[in-house]
């Protein structure tokens, strides 16, 4: 069994291959079948939206049977449920948003639905609760008062934090950003925007982020930088791994399928920072695949992470790479006295110091060599 906490959502390996231009190519798997599939490929955990597990129109008796069967599957396989979330984007009621809909009845229904979904997640032991506002946005800004929308979103999260505390669930909330799709524009489109918004909440300590590779990459941003900001803020509560080409629709490719070097630097950041939370693969197999191909996809996500984690160890132990990094980051005894917190004396000394600006600009930094050595290590040439 891997040391990493690899998890998949029911909607990932359960994806039937439908897209806007084509019908399903794979049969629908039940939640129980998906749990057993994930156990077969060696996963640690399984996550769900409320309606991935229990259909939105299920009766009380149907729900009870589904929950019983799912619990038995978890017991039989040893899989855990680390994260749960709510589908607030699929039903027509949410066509103009959930927490930020202009319709107060829709906003109230979204709260009701989320509380029920939190109850369901807690029943299976989930401790992270993700919020992806897929419909929280607009196609025309004539339709929305943007400040009111943000206020409504804030009020909803404050309410749900209090609900979690009142029930003793111990949830940590993780907000997931995306710039667009399915809406023309989605509110709070980046991880950085989410981090700023969190500080306006009543209980910001309960709320972090769930950044996703594809979502930042769609907008042409460097995902690893976004994750670093989340780690620096102490807010990386969960992470969604997949792959994506910049400037495209949300492709949700197998982790590492496109951007090998970027995936390496992401794994390096997570490993070096000591991140030990779930590694959730929010991706799906190519539409070309059958059930065996879905298993290949799931194994591939995990195997890619393990390979890159091993490459991180080699990078950190490579004598030439580490010598070059030591040279790049060499201390300078002359300016060492200027480091540290502000003091009047330090400020005065720094203002009086004469820097050789030409020498600073003339120094070669060795980044070309460092990048080539990294490439060679990733390609197995060193």
Short mmCIF file of C-alpha atoms in Angstrom, two decimals:
data_model
loop_
_atom_site.label_atom_id
_atom_site.label_comp_id
_atom_site.label_asym_id
_atom_site.label_seq_id
_atom_site.Cartn_x
_atom_site.Cartn_y
_atom_site.Cartn_z
CA UNK A 1 0.00 0.00 0.00
CA UNK A 2 1.30 3.46 -0.92
CA UNK A 3 2.33 5.89 1.81
CA UNK A 4 0.32 8.62 0.09
CA UNK A 5 -3.34 9.33 0.77
CA UNK A 6 -4.64 8.92 -2.78
CA UNK A 7 -8.36 9.50 -3.24
CA UNK A 8 -10.83 9.72 -6.11
CA UNK A 9 -14.35 11.11 -6.30
CA UNK A 10 -17.25 8.90 -7.26
CA UNK A 11 -17.65 11.19 -10.28
CA UNK A 12 -14.09 10.61 -11.51
CA UNK A 13 -13.75 6.89 -12.16
CA UNK A 14 -17.53 6.86 -12.48
CA UNK A 15 -17.40 9.24 -15.47
CA UNK A 16 -19.29 7.64 -18.36
CA UNK A 17 -17.56 9.60 -21.12
CA UNK A 18 -20.41 11.91 -22.03
CA UNK A 19 -19.39 15.28 -23.44
CA UNK A 20 -21.28 18.17 -25.12
CA UNK A 21 -20.89 16.45 -28.48
CA UNK A 22 -21.35 12.78 -27.64
CA UNK A 23 -23.33 10.29 -25.63
CA UNK A 24 -21.93 8.01 -22.88
CA UNK A 25 -19.42 5.36 -23.93
CA UNK A 26 -19.25 3.49 -20.62
CA UNK A 27 -21.95 2.05 -18.39
CA UNK A 28 -22.90 3.74 -15.15
CA UNK A 29 -21.20 2.23 -12.11
CA UNK A 30 -22.95 2.17 -8.75
CA UNK A 31 -21.21 3.76 -5.75
CA UNK A 32 -20.55 0.28 -4.37
CA UNK A 33 -18.97 -0.82 -7.65
CA UNK A 34 -16.79 2.28 -7.66
CA UNK A 35 -15.57 1.62 -4.12
CA UNK A 36 -14.53 -1.89 -5.08
CA UNK A 37 -12.84 -0.61 -8.25
CA UNK A 38 -10.84 1.91 -6.24
CA UNK A 39 -9.85 -0.76 -3.74
CA UNK A 40 -8.71 -2.96 -6.63
CA UNK A 41 -6.40 -0.28 -8.02
CA UNK A 42 -4.97 0.60 -4.58
CA UNK A 43 -6.60 3.90 -3.64
CA UNK A 44 -6.88 5.06 -0.03
CA UNK A 45 -10.08 7.09 -0.11
CA UNK A 46 -13.26 7.94 -1.97
CA UNK A 47 -15.08 11.29 -2.01
CA UNK A 48 -18.55 12.29 -3.15
CA UNK A 49 -21.00 15.03 -3.94
CA UNK A 50 -24.27 14.38 -2.15
CA UNK A 51 -26.04 13.31 -5.35
CA UNK A 52 -23.19 11.13 -6.56
CA UNK A 53 -24.15 8.87 -3.69
CA UNK A 54 -27.84 9.57 -3.14
CA UNK A 55 -29.91 10.73 -6.15
CA UNK A 56 -31.55 14.09 -5.61
CA UNK A 57 -35.06 12.59 -5.83
CA UNK A 58 -34.38 9.44 -3.75
CA UNK A 59 -36.97 8.51 -1.14
CA UNK A 60 -36.05 8.15 2.53
CA UNK A 61 -36.06 4.35 2.25
CA UNK A 62 -33.96 4.42 -0.91
CA UNK A 63 -31.45 6.72 0.75
CA UNK A 64 -31.24 4.44 3.79
CA UNK A 65 -30.48 1.43 1.62
CA UNK A 66 -27.86 3.31 -0.41
CA UNK A 67 -26.13 4.49 2.77
CA UNK A 68 -26.18 0.98 4.25
CA UNK A 69 -24.71 -0.55 1.10
CA UNK A 70 -22.03 2.12 0.82
CA UNK A 71 -20.99 1.68 4.44
CA UNK A 72 -20.68 -2.05 3.88
CA UNK A 73 -18.53 -1.50 0.80
CA UNK A 74 -16.23 0.79 2.77
CA UNK A 75 -16.00 -1.79 5.56
CA UNK A 76 -15.28 -4.59 3.09
CA UNK A 77 -12.51 -2.66 1.31
CA UNK A 78 -11.01 -0.48 4.04
CA UNK A 79 -11.46 2.71 2.02
CA UNK A 80 -12.22 5.93 3.89
CA UNK A 81 -14.20 9.06 3.03
CA UNK A 82 -11.92 12.04 3.73
CA UNK A 83 -13.95 14.70 1.88
CA UNK A 84 -17.54 15.44 0.91
CA UNK A 85 -19.17 18.23 -1.05
CA UNK A 86 -22.52 19.40 -2.41
CA UNK A 87 -23.74 19.46 -6.00
CA UNK A 88 -24.95 23.05 -6.26
CA UNK A 89 -24.52 23.27 -10.02
CA UNK A 90 -26.33 20.40 -11.76
CA UNK A 91 -30.00 20.93 -10.98
CA UNK A 92 -31.89 23.57 -13.01
CA UNK A 93 -32.75 25.34 -9.76
CA UNK A 94 -29.12 26.50 -9.64
CA UNK A 95 -28.97 27.89 -13.17
CA UNK A 96 -28.24 31.38 -11.76
CA UNK A 97 -26.12 30.24 -8.85
CA UNK A 98 -26.75 28.75 -5.43
CA UNK A 99 -25.49 30.96 -2.59
CA UNK A 100 -25.33 33.93 -4.99
CA UNK A 101 -28.57 33.42 -6.93
CA UNK A 102 -30.72 36.52 -7.27
CA UNK A 103 -33.65 34.42 -6.03
CA UNK A 104 -33.76 34.31 -2.20
CA UNK A 105 -35.68 31.01 -2.31
CA UNK A 106 -32.83 29.42 -4.29
CA UNK A 107 -30.30 30.76 -1.78
CA UNK A 108 -32.32 29.27 1.08
CA UNK A 109 -32.65 25.94 -0.75
CA UNK A 110 -28.89 25.88 -1.33
CA UNK A 111 -28.32 26.21 2.41
CA UNK A 112 -30.85 23.46 3.13
CA UNK A 113 -29.27 21.14 0.58
CA UNK A 114 -25.77 21.82 1.88
CA UNK A 115 -26.71 21.14 5.49
CA UNK A 116 -28.19 17.80 4.46
CA UNK A 117 -25.07 16.99 2.46
CA UNK A 118 -22.87 17.92 5.42
CA UNK A 119 -24.92 15.53 7.55
CA UNK A 120 -24.31 12.81 4.97
CA UNK A 121 -20.58 13.46 4.78
CA UNK A 122 -20.23 13.46 8.55
CA UNK A 123 -22.03 10.13 8.72
CA UNK A 124 -19.12 8.65 6.76
CA UNK A 125 -16.43 10.42 8.77
CA UNK A 126 -15.48 13.17 6.30
CA UNK A 127 -13.52 15.99 7.90
CA UNK A 128 -12.99 18.23 4.87
CA UNK A 129 -15.91 19.88 3.12
CA UNK A 130 -15.27 21.39 -0.30
CA UNK A 131 -17.20 24.25 -1.86
CA UNK A 132 -16.95 24.68 -5.63
CA UNK A 133 -19.25 27.47 -6.79
CA UNK A 134 -19.65 26.27 -10.35
CA UNK A 135 -22.75 28.40 -10.95
CA UNK A 136 -21.76 31.33 -8.73
CA UNK A 137 -21.16 33.92 -11.42
CA UNK A 138 -22.67 35.50 -14.51
CA UNK A 139 -22.72 35.77 -18.26
CA UNK A 140 -23.69 39.44 -18.16
CA UNK A 141 -22.82 41.70 -15.26
CA UNK A 142 -26.06 43.56 -15.88
CA UNK A 143 -27.72 40.59 -14.18
CA UNK A 144 -25.84 40.70 -10.89
CA UNK A 145 -24.98 43.16 -8.17
CA UNK A 146 -21.46 41.89 -7.62
CA UNK A 147 -21.11 43.26 -4.10
CA UNK A 148 -24.45 41.75 -3.09
CA UNK A 149 -23.36 38.41 -4.56
CA UNK A 150 -20.17 38.38 -2.51
CA UNK A 151 -22.15 39.37 0.58
CA UNK A 152 -24.58 36.48 0.04
CA UNK A 153 -21.71 34.05 -0.44
CA UNK A 154 -20.10 35.29 2.79
CA UNK A 155 -23.36 34.99 4.73
CA UNK A 156 -23.84 31.43 3.50
CA UNK A 157 -20.38 30.31 4.57
CA UNK A 158 -20.71 32.01 7.94
CA UNK A 159 -24.04 30.22 8.46
CA UNK A 160 -22.58 26.84 7.48
CA UNK A 161 -19.53 27.27 9.70
CA UNK A 162 -21.88 27.81 12.62
CA UNK A 163 -23.94 24.80 11.57
CA UNK A 164 -20.86 22.57 11.48
CA UNK A 165 -19.83 23.75 14.93
CA UNK A 166 -23.33 23.30 16.34
CA UNK A 167 -23.44 19.72 15.09
CA UNK A 168 -19.93 18.95 16.33
CA UNK A 169 -18.81 17.82 12.87
CA UNK A 170 -15.34 19.33 13.06
CA UNK A 171 -15.31 20.15 9.36
CA UNK A 172 -12.66 22.25 7.71
CA UNK A 173 -14.09 24.03 4.69
CA UNK A 174 -12.03 24.19 1.50
CA UNK A 175 -13.01 26.69 -1.21
CA UNK A 176 -12.25 25.73 -4.80
CA UNK A 177 -11.67 28.44 -7.39
CA UNK A 178 -12.26 28.32 -11.15
CA UNK A 179 -12.20 31.23 -13.60
CA UNK A 180 -15.09 30.15 -15.86
CA UNK A 181 -17.13 27.17 -17.08
CA UNK A 182 -19.94 26.46 -16.72
CA UNK A 183 -20.64 30.18 -16.15
CA UNK A 184 -19.16 32.79 -18.43
CA UNK A 185 -17.34 34.17 -15.38
CA UNK A 186 -17.23 32.63 -11.93
CA UNK A 187 -16.91 34.71 -8.77
CA UNK A 188 -13.60 34.48 -6.88
CA UNK A 189 -11.84 32.96 -9.91
CA UNK A 190 -8.42 32.11 -8.47
CA UNK A 191 -6.92 30.59 -5.34
CA UNK A 192 -5.50 34.00 -4.45
CA UNK A 193 -8.97 35.54 -4.67
CA UNK A 194 -10.30 32.83 -2.36
CA UNK A 195 -7.52 33.44 0.16
CA UNK A 196 -8.43 37.12 0.29
CA UNK A 197 -12.13 36.36 0.64
CA UNK A 198 -11.55 33.91 3.50
CA UNK A 199 -10.20 36.70 5.67
CA UNK A 200 -13.57 38.47 5.49
CA UNK A 201 -15.41 35.52 7.07
CA UNK A 202 -16.47 35.34 10.71
CA UNK A 203 -14.37 32.20 11.34
CA UNK A 204 -11.50 32.32 8.84
CA UNK A 205 -9.57 29.71 10.81
CA UNK A 206 -12.16 27.09 9.70
CA UNK A 207 -11.80 27.85 6.02
CA UNK A 208 -9.00 27.11 3.57
CA UNK A 209 -8.69 26.28 -0.11
CA UNK A 210 -8.88 23.30 -2.44
CA UNK A 211 -6.84 24.40 -5.47
CA UNK A 212 -7.15 22.37 -8.68
CA UNK A 213 -4.47 22.02 -11.34
CA UNK A 214 -6.85 22.46 -14.27
CA UNK A 215 -8.64 25.49 -12.90
CA UNK A 216 -5.60 27.74 -12.48
CA UNK A 217 -3.99 26.39 -15.67
CA UNK A 218 -7.10 27.21 -17.74
CA UNK A 219 -6.42 30.87 -17.00
CA UNK A 220 -2.74 30.62 -17.94
CA UNK A 221 -1.56 30.80 -14.33
CA UNK A 222 1.21 28.86 -12.63
CA UNK A 223 -0.60 26.37 -10.40
CA UNK A 224 2.44 25.59 -8.27
CA UNK A 225 2.70 29.26 -7.33
CA UNK A 226 -0.96 29.24 -6.24
CA UNK A 227 -0.36 26.18 -4.06
CA UNK A 228 2.72 27.81 -2.54
CA UNK A 229 0.63 30.83 -1.57
CA UNK A 230 -1.94 28.54 0.04
CA UNK A 231 0.76 26.67 1.98
CA UNK A 232 2.37 29.95 3.06
CA UNK A 233 -1.00 31.11 4.40
CA UNK A 234 -1.58 27.81 6.22
CA UNK A 235 -4.68 27.26 4.08
CA UNK A 236 -3.96 24.20 1.92
CA UNK A 237 -6.76 22.05 3.33
CA UNK A 238 -7.18 19.81 0.28
CA UNK A 239 -5.89 19.60 -3.29
CA UNK A 240 -7.26 18.41 -6.63
CA UNK A 241 -4.71 16.84 -8.97
CA UNK A 242 -5.20 16.41 -12.71
CA UNK A 243 -3.67 17.92 -15.84
CA UNK A 244 -4.67 20.58 -18.32
CA UNK A 245 -3.51 22.55 -21.33
CA UNK A 246 -3.64 26.31 -20.89
CA UNK A 247 -6.43 28.25 -22.55
CA UNK A 248 -8.69 25.24 -23.10
CA UNK A 249 -11.94 23.98 -21.63
CA UNK A 250 -11.71 22.06 -18.35
CA UNK A 251 -9.96 18.91 -19.62
CA UNK A 252 -9.42 17.02 -16.33
CA UNK A 253 -6.71 14.81 -17.80
CA UNK A 254 -4.88 12.12 -15.83
CA UNK A 255 -2.33 13.66 -13.46
CA UNK A 256 0.91 14.31 -15.34
CA UNK A 257 -0.61 13.53 -18.74
CA UNK A 258 0.47 16.84 -20.30
CA UNK A 259 2.88 18.97 -18.27
CA UNK A 260 5.57 16.71 -16.88
CA UNK A 261 7.90 19.37 -15.52
CA UNK A 262 5.12 21.45 -13.97
CA UNK A 263 3.74 18.31 -12.32
CA UNK A 264 7.21 17.57 -10.95
CA UNK A 265 7.57 21.00 -9.37
CA UNK A 266 4.10 20.67 -7.84
CA UNK A 267 4.99 17.32 -6.26
CA UNK A 268 8.32 18.78 -5.12
CA UNK A 269 6.54 21.66 -3.41
CA UNK A 270 4.11 19.33 -1.64
CA UNK A 271 6.81 16.89 -0.57
CA UNK A 272 9.30 19.52 0.56
CA UNK A 273 6.60 21.37 2.49
CA UNK A 274 5.58 18.17 4.29
CA UNK A 275 1.99 18.19 3.05
CA UNK A 276 0.40 15.01 4.38
CA UNK A 277 -3.26 15.54 3.51
CA UNK A 278 -5.33 13.76 0.88
CA UNK A 279 -4.15 13.79 -2.72
CA UNK A 280 -7.40 13.82 -4.64
CA UNK A 281 -7.42 13.04 -8.35
CA UNK A 282 -10.26 15.11 -9.79
CA UNK A 283 -9.87 13.78 -13.31
CA UNK A 284 -11.35 11.17 -15.61
CA UNK A 285 -10.25 8.69 -18.23
CA UNK A 286 -10.19 9.50 -21.91
CA UNK A 287 -13.50 8.97 -23.67
CA UNK A 288 -11.76 6.29 -25.73
CA UNK A 289 -11.51 3.96 -22.71
CA UNK A 290 -13.56 1.03 -21.46
CA UNK A 291 -13.70 -0.13 -17.83
CA UNK A 292 -10.17 -1.55 -17.96
CA UNK A 293 -9.00 1.76 -19.33
CA UNK A 294 -10.61 3.52 -16.38
CA UNK A 295 -8.57 1.32 -14.07
CA UNK A 296 -5.45 2.13 -16.08
CA UNK A 297 -6.29 5.81 -15.68
CA UNK A 298 -6.65 5.54 -11.89
CA UNK A 299 -3.47 3.52 -11.50
CA UNK A 300 -1.70 5.99 -13.76
CA UNK A 301 -2.63 8.99 -11.61
CA UNK A 302 -1.19 7.35 -8.51
CA UNK A 303 1.85 5.88 -10.24
CA UNK A 304 2.74 9.24 -11.78
CA UNK A 305 2.67 10.91 -8.36
CA UNK A 306 4.86 8.16 -6.89
CA UNK A 307 7.37 8.41 -9.76
CA UNK A 308 7.59 12.18 -9.37
CA UNK A 309 7.93 11.87 -5.59
CA UNK A 310 10.91 9.56 -6.19
CA UNK A 311 12.32 12.11 -8.66
CA UNK A 312 12.02 14.75 -5.93
CA UNK A 313 14.22 12.61 -3.67
CA UNK A 314 16.77 12.28 -6.46
CA UNK A 315 16.69 16.02 -7.15
CA UNK A 316 17.28 16.79 -3.47
CA UNK A 317 20.16 14.29 -3.33
CA UNK A 318 21.79 15.12 -6.68
CA UNK A 319 25.24 16.49 -5.86
CA UNK A 320 25.59 18.66 -8.97
CA UNK A 321 22.12 20.14 -8.69
CA UNK A 322 22.50 20.85 -4.98
CA UNK A 323 25.96 22.41 -5.49
CA UNK A 324 24.51 24.69 -8.14
CA UNK A 325 21.61 25.65 -5.86
CA UNK A 326 24.05 26.36 -3.03
CA UNK A 327 26.01 28.62 -5.37
CA UNK A 328 22.86 30.41 -6.56
CA UNK A 329 21.70 30.98 -2.99
CA UNK A 330 25.11 31.66 -1.45
CA UNK A 331 25.06 34.07 1.50
CA UNK A 332 26.78 37.44 1.27
CA UNK A 333 28.59 38.37 4.46
CA UNK A 334 28.74 42.05 3.51
CA UNK A 335 24.96 42.47 3.47
CA UNK A 336 24.19 40.02 6.28
CA UNK A 337 23.94 42.87 8.85
CA UNK A 338 21.01 44.30 6.88
CA UNK A 339 18.85 41.21 7.32
CA UNK A 340 16.17 41.03 9.98
CA UNK A 341 13.44 43.23 11.36
CA UNK A 342 13.47 46.96 11.09
CA UNK A 343 15.57 48.99 13.51
CA UNK A 344 16.56 52.63 13.04
CA UNK A 345 20.21 51.57 13.07
CA UNK A 346 19.75 48.88 10.44
CA UNK A 347 17.80 51.23 8.21
CA UNK A 348 20.47 53.92 8.51
CA UNK A 349 23.28 51.47 7.76
CA UNK A 350 21.44 50.11 4.71
CA UNK A 351 20.78 53.60 3.36
CA UNK A 352 24.47 54.44 3.69
CA UNK A 353 25.82 51.28 2.04
CA UNK A 354 27.25 51.59 -1.49
CA UNK A 355 26.06 48.77 -3.77
CA UNK A 356 27.89 47.90 -7.00
CA UNK A 357 24.84 47.96 -9.26
CA UNK A 358 26.79 46.97 -12.37
CA UNK A 359 28.24 43.92 -10.65
CA UNK A 360 24.79 42.86 -9.43
CA UNK A 361 23.42 43.04 -12.95
CA UNK A 362 26.40 41.33 -14.56
CA UNK A 363 26.30 38.18 -12.47
CA UNK A 364 25.19 35.03 -14.28
CA UNK A 365 22.81 32.94 -12.22
CA UNK A 366 23.12 29.50 -13.78
CA UNK A 367 19.42 28.93 -14.28
CA UNK A 368 19.88 27.51 -17.78
CA UNK A 369 22.14 24.79 -16.45
CA UNK A 370 19.85 24.13 -13.50
CA UNK A 371 16.82 23.74 -15.75
CA UNK A 372 18.72 21.40 -18.09
CA UNK A 373 19.87 19.25 -15.19
CA UNK A 374 16.27 19.08 -13.97
CA UNK A 375 15.14 17.98 -17.43
CA UNK A 376 17.84 15.31 -17.60
CA UNK A 377 16.85 14.01 -14.17
CA UNK A 378 13.18 13.82 -15.16
CA UNK A 379 14.03 12.04 -18.41
CA UNK A 380 16.18 9.46 -16.61
CA UNK A 381 19.41 10.70 -18.17
CA UNK A 382 21.09 11.27 -14.81
#
